[in-house]
Short mmCIF file of C-alpha atoms (C1' of nucleotides) in Angstrom, two decimals:
data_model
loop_
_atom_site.label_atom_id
_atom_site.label_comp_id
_atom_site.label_asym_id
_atom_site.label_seq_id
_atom_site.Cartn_x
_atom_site.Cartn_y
_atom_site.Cartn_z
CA UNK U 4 -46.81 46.42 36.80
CA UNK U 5 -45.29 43.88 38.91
CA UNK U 6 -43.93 42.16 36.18
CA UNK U 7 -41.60 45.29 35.16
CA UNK U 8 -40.54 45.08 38.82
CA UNK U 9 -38.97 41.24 38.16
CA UNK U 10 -37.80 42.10 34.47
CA UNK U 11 -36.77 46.06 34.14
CA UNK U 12 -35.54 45.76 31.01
CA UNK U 13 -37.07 44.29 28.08
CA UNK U 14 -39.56 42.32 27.23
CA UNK U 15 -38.31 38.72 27.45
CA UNK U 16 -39.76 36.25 25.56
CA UNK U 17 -39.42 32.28 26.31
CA UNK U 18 -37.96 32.02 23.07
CA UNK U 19 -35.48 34.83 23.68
CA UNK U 20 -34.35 33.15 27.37
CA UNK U 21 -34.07 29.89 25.79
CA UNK U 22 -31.90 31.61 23.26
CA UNK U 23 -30.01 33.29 25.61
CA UNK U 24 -29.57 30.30 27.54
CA UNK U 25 -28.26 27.85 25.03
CA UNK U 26 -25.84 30.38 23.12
CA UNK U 27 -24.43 31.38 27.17
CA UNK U 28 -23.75 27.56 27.42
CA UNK U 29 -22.22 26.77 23.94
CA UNK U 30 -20.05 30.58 24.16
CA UNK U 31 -18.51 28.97 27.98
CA UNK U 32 -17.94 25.67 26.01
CA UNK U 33 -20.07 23.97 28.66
CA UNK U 34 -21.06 21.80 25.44
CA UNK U 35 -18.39 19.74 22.76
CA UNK U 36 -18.87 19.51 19.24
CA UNK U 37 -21.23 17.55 18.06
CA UNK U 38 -22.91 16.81 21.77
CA UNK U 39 -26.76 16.80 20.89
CA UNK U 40 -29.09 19.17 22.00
CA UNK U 41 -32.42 17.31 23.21
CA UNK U 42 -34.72 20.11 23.29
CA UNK U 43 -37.34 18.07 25.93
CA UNK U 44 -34.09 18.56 28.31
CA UNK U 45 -33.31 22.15 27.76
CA UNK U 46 -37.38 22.88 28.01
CA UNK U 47 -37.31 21.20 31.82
CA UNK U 48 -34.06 23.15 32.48
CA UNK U 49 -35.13 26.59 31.87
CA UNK U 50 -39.03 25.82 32.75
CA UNK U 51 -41.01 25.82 29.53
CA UNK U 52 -42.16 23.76 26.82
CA UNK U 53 -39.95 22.21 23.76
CA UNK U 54 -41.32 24.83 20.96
CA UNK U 55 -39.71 28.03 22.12
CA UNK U 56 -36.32 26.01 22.42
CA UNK U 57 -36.92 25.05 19.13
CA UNK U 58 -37.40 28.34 17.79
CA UNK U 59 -33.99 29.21 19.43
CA UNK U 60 -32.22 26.27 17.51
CA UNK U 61 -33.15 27.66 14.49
CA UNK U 62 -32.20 31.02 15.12
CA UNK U 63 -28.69 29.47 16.92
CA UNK U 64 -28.37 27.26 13.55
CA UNK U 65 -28.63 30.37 11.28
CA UNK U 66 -25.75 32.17 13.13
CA UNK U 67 -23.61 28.46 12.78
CA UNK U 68 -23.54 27.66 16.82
CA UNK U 69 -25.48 24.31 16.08
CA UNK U 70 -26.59 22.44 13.21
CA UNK U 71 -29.82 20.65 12.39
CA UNK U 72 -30.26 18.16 10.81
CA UNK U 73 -33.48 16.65 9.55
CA UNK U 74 -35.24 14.02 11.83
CA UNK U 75 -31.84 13.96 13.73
CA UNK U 76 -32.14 16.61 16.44
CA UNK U 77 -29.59 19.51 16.69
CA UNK U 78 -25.76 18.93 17.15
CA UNK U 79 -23.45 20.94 18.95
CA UNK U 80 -21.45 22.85 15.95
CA UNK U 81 -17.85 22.33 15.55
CA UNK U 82 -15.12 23.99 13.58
CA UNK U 83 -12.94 22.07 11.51
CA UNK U 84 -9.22 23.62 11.29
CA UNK U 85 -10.01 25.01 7.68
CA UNK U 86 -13.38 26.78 9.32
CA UNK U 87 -11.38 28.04 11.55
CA UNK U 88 -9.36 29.59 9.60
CA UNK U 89 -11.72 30.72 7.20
CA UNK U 90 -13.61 32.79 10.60
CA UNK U 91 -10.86 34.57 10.81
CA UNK U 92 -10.08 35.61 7.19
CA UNK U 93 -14.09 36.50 7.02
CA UNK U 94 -13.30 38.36 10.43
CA UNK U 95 -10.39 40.04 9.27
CA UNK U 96 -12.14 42.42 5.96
CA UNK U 97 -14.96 42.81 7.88
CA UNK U 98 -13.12 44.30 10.71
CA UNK U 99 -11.11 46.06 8.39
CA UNK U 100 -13.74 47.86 6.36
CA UNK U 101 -15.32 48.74 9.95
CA UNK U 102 -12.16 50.40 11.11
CA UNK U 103 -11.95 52.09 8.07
CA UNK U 104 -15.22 53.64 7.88
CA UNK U 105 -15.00 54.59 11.79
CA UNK U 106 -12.16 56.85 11.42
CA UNK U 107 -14.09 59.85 10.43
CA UNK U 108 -15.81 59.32 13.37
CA UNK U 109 -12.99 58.80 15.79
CA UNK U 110 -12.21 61.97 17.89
CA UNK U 111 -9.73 62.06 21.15
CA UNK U 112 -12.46 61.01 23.97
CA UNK U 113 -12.00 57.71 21.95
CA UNK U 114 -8.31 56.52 22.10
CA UNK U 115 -9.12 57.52 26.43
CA UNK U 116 -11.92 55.26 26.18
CA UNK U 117 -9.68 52.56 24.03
CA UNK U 118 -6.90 52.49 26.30
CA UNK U 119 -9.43 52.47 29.71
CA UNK U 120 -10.55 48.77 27.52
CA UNK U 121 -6.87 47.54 26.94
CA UNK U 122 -6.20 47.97 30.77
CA UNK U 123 -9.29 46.54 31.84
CA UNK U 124 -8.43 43.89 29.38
CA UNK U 125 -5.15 43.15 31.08
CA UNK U 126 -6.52 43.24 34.30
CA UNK U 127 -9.05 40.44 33.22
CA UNK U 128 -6.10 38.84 31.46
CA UNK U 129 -5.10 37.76 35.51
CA UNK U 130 -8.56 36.96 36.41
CA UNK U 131 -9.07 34.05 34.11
CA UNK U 132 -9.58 32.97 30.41
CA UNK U 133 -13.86 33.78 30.53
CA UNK U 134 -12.53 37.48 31.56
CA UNK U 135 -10.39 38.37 28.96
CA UNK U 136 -12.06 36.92 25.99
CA UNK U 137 -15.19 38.95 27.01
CA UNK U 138 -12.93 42.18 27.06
CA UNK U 139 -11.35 41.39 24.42
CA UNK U 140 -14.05 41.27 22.31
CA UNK U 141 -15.24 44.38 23.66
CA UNK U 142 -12.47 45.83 22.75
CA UNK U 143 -12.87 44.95 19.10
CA UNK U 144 -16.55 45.54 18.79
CA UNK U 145 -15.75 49.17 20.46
CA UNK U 146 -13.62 50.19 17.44
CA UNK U 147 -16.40 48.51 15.14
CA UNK U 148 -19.00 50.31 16.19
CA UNK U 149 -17.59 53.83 15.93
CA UNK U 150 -18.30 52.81 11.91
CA UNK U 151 -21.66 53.51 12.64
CA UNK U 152 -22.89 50.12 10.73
CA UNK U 153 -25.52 48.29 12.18
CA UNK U 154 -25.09 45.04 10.02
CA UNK U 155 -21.69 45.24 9.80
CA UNK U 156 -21.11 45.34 13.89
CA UNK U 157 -23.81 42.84 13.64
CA UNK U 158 -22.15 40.18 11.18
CA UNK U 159 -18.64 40.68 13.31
CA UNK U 160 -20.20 40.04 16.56
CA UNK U 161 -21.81 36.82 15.33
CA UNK U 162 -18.25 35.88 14.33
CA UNK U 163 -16.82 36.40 17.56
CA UNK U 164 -19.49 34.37 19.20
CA UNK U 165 -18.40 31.17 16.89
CA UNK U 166 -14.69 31.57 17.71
CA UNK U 167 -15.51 32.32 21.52
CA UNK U 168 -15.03 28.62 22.86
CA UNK U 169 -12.00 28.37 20.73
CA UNK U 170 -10.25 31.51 21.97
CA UNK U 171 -11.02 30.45 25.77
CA UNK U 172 -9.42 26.85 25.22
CA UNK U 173 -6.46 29.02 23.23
CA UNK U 174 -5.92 31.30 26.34
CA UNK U 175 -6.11 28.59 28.71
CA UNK U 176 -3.12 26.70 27.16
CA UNK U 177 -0.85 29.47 26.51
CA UNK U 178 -1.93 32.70 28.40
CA UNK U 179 -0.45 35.00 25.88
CA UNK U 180 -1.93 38.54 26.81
CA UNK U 181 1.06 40.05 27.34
CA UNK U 182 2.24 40.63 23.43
CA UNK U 183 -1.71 41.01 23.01
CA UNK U 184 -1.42 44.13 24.87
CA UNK U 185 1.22 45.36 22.21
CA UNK U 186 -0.36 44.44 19.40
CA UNK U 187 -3.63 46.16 20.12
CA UNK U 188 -1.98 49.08 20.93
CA UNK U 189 -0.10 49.46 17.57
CA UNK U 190 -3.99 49.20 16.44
CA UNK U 191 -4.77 52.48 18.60
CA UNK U 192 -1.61 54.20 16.93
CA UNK U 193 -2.65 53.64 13.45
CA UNK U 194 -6.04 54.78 14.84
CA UNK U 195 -4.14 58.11 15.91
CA UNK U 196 -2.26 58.20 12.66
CA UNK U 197 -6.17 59.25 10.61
CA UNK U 198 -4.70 56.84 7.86
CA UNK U 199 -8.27 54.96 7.00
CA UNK U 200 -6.42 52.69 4.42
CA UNK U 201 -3.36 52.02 6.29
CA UNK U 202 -5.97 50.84 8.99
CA UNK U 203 -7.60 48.76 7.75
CA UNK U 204 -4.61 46.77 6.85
CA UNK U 205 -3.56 46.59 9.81
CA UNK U 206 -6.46 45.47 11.44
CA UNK U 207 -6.80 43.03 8.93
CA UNK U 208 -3.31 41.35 9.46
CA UNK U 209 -4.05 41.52 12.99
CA UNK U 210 -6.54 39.06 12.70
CA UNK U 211 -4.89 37.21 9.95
CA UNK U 212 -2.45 36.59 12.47
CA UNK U 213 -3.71 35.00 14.75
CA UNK U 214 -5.17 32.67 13.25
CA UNK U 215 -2.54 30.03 13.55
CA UNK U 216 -1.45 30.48 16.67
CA UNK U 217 -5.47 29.27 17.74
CA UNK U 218 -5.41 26.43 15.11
CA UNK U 219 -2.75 25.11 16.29
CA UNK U 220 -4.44 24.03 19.00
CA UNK U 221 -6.72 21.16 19.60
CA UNK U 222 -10.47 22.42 18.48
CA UNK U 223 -12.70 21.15 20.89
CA UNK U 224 -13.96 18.40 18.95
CA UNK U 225 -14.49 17.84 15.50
CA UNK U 226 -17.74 17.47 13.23
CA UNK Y 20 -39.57 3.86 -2.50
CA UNK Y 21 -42.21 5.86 -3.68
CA UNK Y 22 -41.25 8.71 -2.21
CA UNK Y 23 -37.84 8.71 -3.99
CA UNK Y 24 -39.79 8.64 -7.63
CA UNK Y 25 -41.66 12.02 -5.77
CA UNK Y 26 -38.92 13.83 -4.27
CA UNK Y 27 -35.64 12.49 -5.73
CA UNK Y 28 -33.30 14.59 -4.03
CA UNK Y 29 -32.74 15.91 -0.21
CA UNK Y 30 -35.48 15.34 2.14
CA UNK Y 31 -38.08 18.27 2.21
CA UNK Y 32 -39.68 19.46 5.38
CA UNK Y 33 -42.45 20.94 6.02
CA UNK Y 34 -40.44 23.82 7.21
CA UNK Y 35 -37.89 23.48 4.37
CA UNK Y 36 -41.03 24.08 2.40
CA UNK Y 37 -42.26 27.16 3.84
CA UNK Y 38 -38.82 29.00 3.63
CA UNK Y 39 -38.16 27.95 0.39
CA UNK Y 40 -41.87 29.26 -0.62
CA UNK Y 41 -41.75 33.03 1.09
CA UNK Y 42 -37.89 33.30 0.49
CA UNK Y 43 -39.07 32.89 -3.47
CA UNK Y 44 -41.81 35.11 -2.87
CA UNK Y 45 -39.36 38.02 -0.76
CA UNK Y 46 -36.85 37.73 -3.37
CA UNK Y 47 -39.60 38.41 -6.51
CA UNK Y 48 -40.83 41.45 -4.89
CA UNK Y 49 -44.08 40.29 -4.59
CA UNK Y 50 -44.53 41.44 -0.44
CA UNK Y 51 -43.63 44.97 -0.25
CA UNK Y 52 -41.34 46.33 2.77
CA UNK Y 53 -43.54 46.60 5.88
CA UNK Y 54 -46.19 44.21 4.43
CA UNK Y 55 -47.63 41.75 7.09
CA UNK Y 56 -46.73 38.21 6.95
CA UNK Y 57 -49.83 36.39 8.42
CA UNK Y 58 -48.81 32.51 9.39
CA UNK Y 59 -52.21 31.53 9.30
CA UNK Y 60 -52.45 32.86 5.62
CA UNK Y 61 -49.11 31.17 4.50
CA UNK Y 62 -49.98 27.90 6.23
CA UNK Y 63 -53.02 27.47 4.02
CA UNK Y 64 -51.67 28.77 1.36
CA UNK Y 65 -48.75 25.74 1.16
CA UNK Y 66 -51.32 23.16 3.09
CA UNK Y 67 -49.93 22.94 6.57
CA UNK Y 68 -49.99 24.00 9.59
CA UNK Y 69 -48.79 27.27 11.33
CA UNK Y 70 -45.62 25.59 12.94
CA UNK Y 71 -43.35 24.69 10.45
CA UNK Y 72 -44.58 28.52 8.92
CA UNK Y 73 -43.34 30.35 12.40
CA UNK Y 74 -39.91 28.46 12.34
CA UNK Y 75 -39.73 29.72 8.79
CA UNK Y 76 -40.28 33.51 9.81
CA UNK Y 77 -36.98 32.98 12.27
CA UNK Y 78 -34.60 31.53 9.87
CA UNK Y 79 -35.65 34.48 7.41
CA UNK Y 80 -34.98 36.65 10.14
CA UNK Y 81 -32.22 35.76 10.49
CA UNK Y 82 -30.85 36.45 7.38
CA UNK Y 83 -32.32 39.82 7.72
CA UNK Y 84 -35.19 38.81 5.31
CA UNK Y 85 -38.15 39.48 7.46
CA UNK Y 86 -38.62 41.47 11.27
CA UNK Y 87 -39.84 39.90 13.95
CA UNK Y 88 -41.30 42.03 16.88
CA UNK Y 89 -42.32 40.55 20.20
CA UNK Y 90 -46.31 40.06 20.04
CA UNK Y 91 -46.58 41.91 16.99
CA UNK Y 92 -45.51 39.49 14.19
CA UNK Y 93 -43.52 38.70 11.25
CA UNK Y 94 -42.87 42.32 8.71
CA UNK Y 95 -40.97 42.03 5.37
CA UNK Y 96 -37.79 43.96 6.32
CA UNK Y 97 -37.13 46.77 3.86
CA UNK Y 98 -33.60 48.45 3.62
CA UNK Y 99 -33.29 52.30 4.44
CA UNK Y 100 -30.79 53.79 1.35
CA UNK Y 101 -28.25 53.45 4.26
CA UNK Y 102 -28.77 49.86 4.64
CA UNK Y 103 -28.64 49.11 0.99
CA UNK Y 104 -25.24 51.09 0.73
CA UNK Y 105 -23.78 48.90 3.78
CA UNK Y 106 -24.93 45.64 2.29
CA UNK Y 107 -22.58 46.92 -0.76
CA UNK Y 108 -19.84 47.75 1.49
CA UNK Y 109 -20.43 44.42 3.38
CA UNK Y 110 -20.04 42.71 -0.03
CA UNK Y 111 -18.04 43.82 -1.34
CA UNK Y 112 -15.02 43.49 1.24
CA UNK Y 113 -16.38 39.86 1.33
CA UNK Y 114 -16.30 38.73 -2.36
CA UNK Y 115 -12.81 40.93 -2.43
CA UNK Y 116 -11.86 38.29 -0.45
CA UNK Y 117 -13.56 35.64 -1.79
CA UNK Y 118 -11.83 36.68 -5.45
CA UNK Y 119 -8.46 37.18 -3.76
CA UNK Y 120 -8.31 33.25 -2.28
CA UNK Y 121 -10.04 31.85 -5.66
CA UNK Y 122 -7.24 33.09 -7.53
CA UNK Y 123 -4.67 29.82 -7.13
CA UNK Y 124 -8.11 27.81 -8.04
CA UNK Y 125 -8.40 29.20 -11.64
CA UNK Y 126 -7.61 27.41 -14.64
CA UNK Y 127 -8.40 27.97 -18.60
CA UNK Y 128 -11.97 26.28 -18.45
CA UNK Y 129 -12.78 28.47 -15.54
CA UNK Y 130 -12.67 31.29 -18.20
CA UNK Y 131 -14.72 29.50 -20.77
CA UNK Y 132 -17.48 28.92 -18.16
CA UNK Y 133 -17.33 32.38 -17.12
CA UNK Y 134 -17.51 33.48 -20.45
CA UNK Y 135 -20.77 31.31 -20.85
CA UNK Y 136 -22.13 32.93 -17.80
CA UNK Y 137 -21.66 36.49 -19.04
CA UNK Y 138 -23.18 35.34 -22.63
CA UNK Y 139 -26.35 33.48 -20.50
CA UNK Y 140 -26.55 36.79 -18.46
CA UNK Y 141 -26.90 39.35 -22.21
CA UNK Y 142 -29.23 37.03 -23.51
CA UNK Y 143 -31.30 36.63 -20.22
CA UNK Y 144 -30.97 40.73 -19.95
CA UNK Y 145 -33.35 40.70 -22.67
CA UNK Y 146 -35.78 38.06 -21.74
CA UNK Y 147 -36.36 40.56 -18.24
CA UNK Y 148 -35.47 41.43 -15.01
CA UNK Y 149 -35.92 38.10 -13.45
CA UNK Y 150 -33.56 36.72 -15.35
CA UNK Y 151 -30.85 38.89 -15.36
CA UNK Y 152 -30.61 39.19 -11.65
CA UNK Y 153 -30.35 35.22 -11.12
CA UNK Y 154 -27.81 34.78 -14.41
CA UNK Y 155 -26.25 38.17 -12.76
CA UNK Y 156 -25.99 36.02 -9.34
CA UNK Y 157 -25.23 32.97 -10.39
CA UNK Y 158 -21.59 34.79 -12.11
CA UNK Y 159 -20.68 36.37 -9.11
CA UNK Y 160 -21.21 33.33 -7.06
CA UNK Y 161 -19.25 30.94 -9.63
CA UNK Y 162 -16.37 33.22 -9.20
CA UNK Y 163 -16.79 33.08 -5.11
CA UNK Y 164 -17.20 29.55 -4.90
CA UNK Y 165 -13.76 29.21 -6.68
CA UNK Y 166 -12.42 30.30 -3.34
CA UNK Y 167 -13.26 27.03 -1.79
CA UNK Y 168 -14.78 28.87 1.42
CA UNK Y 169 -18.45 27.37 2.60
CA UNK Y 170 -18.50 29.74 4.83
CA UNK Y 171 -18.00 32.82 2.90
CA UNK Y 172 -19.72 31.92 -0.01
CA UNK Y 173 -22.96 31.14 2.03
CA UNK Y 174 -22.69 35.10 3.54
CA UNK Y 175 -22.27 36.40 0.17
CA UNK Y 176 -25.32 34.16 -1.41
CA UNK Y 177 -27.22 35.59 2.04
CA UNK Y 178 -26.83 39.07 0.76
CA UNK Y 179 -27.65 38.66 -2.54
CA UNK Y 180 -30.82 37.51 -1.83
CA UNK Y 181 -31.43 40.78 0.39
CA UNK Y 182 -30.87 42.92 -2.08
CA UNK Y 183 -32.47 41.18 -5.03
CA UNK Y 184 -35.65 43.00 -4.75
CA UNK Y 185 -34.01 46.50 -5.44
CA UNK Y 186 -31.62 44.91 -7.95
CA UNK Y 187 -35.34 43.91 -9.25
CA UNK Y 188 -36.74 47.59 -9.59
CA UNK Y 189 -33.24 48.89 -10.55
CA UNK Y 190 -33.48 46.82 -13.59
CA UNK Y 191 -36.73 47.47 -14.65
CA UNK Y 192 -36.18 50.73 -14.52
CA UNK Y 193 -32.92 51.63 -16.31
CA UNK Y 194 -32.31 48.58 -17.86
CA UNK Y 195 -28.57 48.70 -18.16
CA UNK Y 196 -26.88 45.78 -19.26
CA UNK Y 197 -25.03 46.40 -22.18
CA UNK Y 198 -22.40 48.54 -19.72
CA UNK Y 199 -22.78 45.63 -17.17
CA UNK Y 200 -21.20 43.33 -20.00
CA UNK Y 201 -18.05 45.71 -20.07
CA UNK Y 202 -17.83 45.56 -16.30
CA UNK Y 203 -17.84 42.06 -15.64
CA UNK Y 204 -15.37 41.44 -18.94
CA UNK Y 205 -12.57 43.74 -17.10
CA UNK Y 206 -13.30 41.70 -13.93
CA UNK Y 207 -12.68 38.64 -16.11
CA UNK Y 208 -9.75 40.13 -17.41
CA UNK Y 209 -8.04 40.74 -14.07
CA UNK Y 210 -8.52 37.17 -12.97
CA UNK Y 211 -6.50 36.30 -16.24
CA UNK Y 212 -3.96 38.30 -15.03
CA UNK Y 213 -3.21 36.21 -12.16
CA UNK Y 214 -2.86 39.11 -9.76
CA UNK Y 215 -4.66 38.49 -6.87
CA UNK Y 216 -4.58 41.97 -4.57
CA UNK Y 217 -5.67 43.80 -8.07
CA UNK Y 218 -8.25 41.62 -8.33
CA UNK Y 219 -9.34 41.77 -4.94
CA UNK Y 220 -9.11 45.37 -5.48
CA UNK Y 221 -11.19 45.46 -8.93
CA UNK Y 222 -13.92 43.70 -7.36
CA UNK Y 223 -14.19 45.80 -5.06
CA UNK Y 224 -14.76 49.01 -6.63
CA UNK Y 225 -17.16 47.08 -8.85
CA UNK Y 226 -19.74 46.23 -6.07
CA UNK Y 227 -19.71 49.55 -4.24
CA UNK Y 228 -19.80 52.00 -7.60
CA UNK Y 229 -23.24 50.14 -8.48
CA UNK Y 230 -24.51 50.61 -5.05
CA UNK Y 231 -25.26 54.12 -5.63
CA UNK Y 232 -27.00 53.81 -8.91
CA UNK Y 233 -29.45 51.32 -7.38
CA UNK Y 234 -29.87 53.56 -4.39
CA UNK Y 235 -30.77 56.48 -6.41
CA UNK Y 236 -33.99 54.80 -7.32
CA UNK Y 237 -37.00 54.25 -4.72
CA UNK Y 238 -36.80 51.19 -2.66
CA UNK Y 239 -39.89 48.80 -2.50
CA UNK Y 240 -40.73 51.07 0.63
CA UNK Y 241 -39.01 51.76 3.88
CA UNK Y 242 -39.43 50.36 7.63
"C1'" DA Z 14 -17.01 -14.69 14.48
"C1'" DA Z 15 -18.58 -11.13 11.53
"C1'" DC Z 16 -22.11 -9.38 8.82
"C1'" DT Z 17 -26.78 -8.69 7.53
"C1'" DG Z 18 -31.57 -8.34 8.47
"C1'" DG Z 19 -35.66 -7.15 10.84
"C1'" DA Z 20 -38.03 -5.85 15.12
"C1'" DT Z 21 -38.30 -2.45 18.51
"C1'" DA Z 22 -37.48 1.79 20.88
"C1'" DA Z 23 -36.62 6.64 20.87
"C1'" DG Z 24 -36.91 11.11 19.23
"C1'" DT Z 25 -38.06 14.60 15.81
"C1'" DG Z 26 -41.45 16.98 13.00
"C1'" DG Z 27 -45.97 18.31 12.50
"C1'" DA Z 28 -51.11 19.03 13.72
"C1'" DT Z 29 -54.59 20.53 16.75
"C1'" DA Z 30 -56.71 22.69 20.63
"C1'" DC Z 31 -56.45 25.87 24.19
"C1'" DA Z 32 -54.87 29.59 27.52
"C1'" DC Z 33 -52.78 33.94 28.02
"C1'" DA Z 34 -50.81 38.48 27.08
"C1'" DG Z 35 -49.89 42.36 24.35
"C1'" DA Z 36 -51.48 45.48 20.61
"C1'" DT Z 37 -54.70 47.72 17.92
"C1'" DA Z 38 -59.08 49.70 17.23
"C1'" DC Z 39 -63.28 51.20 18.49
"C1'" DG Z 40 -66.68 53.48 21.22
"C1'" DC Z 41 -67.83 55.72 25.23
"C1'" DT Z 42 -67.62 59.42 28.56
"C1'" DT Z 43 -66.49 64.01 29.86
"C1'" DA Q 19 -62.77 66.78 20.36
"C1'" DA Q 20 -59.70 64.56 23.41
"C1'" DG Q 21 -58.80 61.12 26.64
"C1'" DC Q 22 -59.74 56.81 28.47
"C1'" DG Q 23 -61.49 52.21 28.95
"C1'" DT Q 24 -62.95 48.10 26.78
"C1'" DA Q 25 -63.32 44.65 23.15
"C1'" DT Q 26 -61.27 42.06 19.82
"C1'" DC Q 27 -57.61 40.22 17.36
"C1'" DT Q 28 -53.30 38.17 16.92
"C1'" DG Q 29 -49.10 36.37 18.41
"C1'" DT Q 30 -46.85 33.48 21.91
"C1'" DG Q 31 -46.61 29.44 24.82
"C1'" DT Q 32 -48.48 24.91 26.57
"C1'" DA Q 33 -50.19 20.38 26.21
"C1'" DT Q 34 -51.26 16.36 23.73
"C1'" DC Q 35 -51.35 13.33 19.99
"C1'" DC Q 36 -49.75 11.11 15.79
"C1'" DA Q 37 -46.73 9.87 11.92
"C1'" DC Q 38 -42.48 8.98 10.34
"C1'" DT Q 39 -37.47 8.69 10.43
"C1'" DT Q 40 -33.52 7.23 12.74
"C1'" DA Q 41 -31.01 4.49 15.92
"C1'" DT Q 42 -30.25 0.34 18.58
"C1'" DC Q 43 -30.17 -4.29 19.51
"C1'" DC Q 44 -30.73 -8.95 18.93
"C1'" DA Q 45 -31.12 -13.02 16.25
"C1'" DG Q 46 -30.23 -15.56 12.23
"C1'" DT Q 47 -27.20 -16.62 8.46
"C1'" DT Q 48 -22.96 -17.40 6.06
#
DNA sequence: AACTGGATAAGTGGATACACAGATACGCTT
DNA sequence: AAGCGTATCTGTGTATCCACTTATCCAGTT
């Protein structure tokens, strides 16, 4: 078919682009809280009509990037500092139950492939804020998935998505990957250390942790 | 207005409508896993159209409710045993937490009401299944919602209503709640303690140790 | 001058009709 | 009987129209 040519992988829906398209915008921050979303706009930007954007509000609004309200149109989501913190927390036994339930599952070709992601993550670290969030992430989701829990790596990565704009603006301010780099690996040596419980807590206070340190930064907009 | 006298409360949509209509339906068991969700059907059966219907099927997706497959329609989801044990995991990390940040929010009537709850919950244990799962809920949630976190509390309502089905079938068929009563008293009892970690860790080991007994009976079909 | 009220404009939500593509099912050929 | 092609059905996307809510603005009143 030609079409497989143009699209190799996966079949892709207008619904899915538009989906793709908006959640790409609102992760880069191109958007600010509570900008609205006029879905007649987006159609004409991407090239199709307003329905399959508005099936992609819906599913954006059920993973908290937007919010809709009725008769009003669709508003850019924004965190409040208590939401923020709140992400985190949720992030932080989520992430801890997956690192827990990975261990059994983590064998040497791991940590190799852990610390390949913590340099590429540093290298990033010099290329720009978009870089190392994205690796960063990766990083985290890496460990996640060795849990072997669909909707558990699922749930997480929808949190990391929310707090995305947030972490760029973060970066951008203070550039802190260099302790970063020191704290994730003390998250690889607990890894090495087969302690499940003792993991978990410290991925957990990981997270915790950082929580401040973002908040106390100006949220891009409020609700 | 009129419409006030009608609807006296919140403004309902169309769509509002036909989530709140196959939501009810999902979580009463009366589409079995697999089962084909035909818009058309739904539309008539609510009087509307099929738009407001197909915006419906995403948000349920969403919340991992129904499946959506490109050009093949909407499916009722149906959990694998796996699945059902990581929604337990999932939850119970998450009202762990939950019952660990509601702790500095609970005061003497807090334990009357709770009390209430667990006395609504024996007497609706014999009225049937129905009952017991939403007065079974409806406890858990009071004791999340303590915690003061939107956020959270909306994930853990989310996975409730996932797993109502086989909490459903589990009921029906061993019809256990005279030990249930014990359970939830000692949960009661650590919250009167005032130690937040133990109870954190007491609920828990409550939510995953019932996850197996549910699992052990058929689920309303698989994918 | 500020506040209230109504008129008007804009945009969302919903209905209907239609075109197209993928999936399933059936029947035909070999 | 197996493989293949076709027919039909259904889901997806487009276009258009209408109703209703919300937002804006201007004028009138106090």
């Amino acid at each position: 078919m030609a079409a497989d040519a143009i699209e190799p992988l996966g079949i892709t829906t207008a619904e899915e682009e538009a989906y793709r398209h908006i959640q790409r915008a609102l992760r880069m921050g191109r958007y600010r809280a509570g900008d609205r979303l006029i879905p007649e706009e987006i159609a004409t930007e991407i090239g199709m009509s307003r329905m399959p954007v508005r099936e992609a509000f819906r599913q954006l609004a059920a993973e908290g990037l937007v919010v809709i309200r009725p008769n009003r149109g669709c508003i850019v989501a924004g965190l409040t500092l208590d939401e923020i913190y709140e992400t985190f927390e949720i992030r932080s036994v989520l992430e801890g139950l997956a690192v827990r339930l990975a261990m059994p599952h983590i064998d040497v070709e791991v940590f190799e492939e852990l610390e390949r992601q913590l340099d590429r993550m540093e290298r990033a670290s010099q290329t720009g804020s978009s870089d190392w969030v994205v690796r960063h992430q990766a990083f985290h989701l890496q460990i996640c998935q060795l849990s072997n829990r669909p909707k558990l790596v699922r749930q997480i990565a929808s949190l990391h998505v929310v707090i995305e704009p947030y972490l760029r603006i973060w970066f951008d301010y203070v550039d802190k990957p260099a302790s970063a780099r020191a704290e994730h690996e003390i998250l690889i040596e607990v890894l090495r250390s087969g302690d499940a419980g003792k993991a978990e807590i410290v991925m957990r206070d990981h997270i915790v942790e950082t929580a401040p340190l973002l908040a106390s930064f100006a949220s891009p907009g409020r609700r």
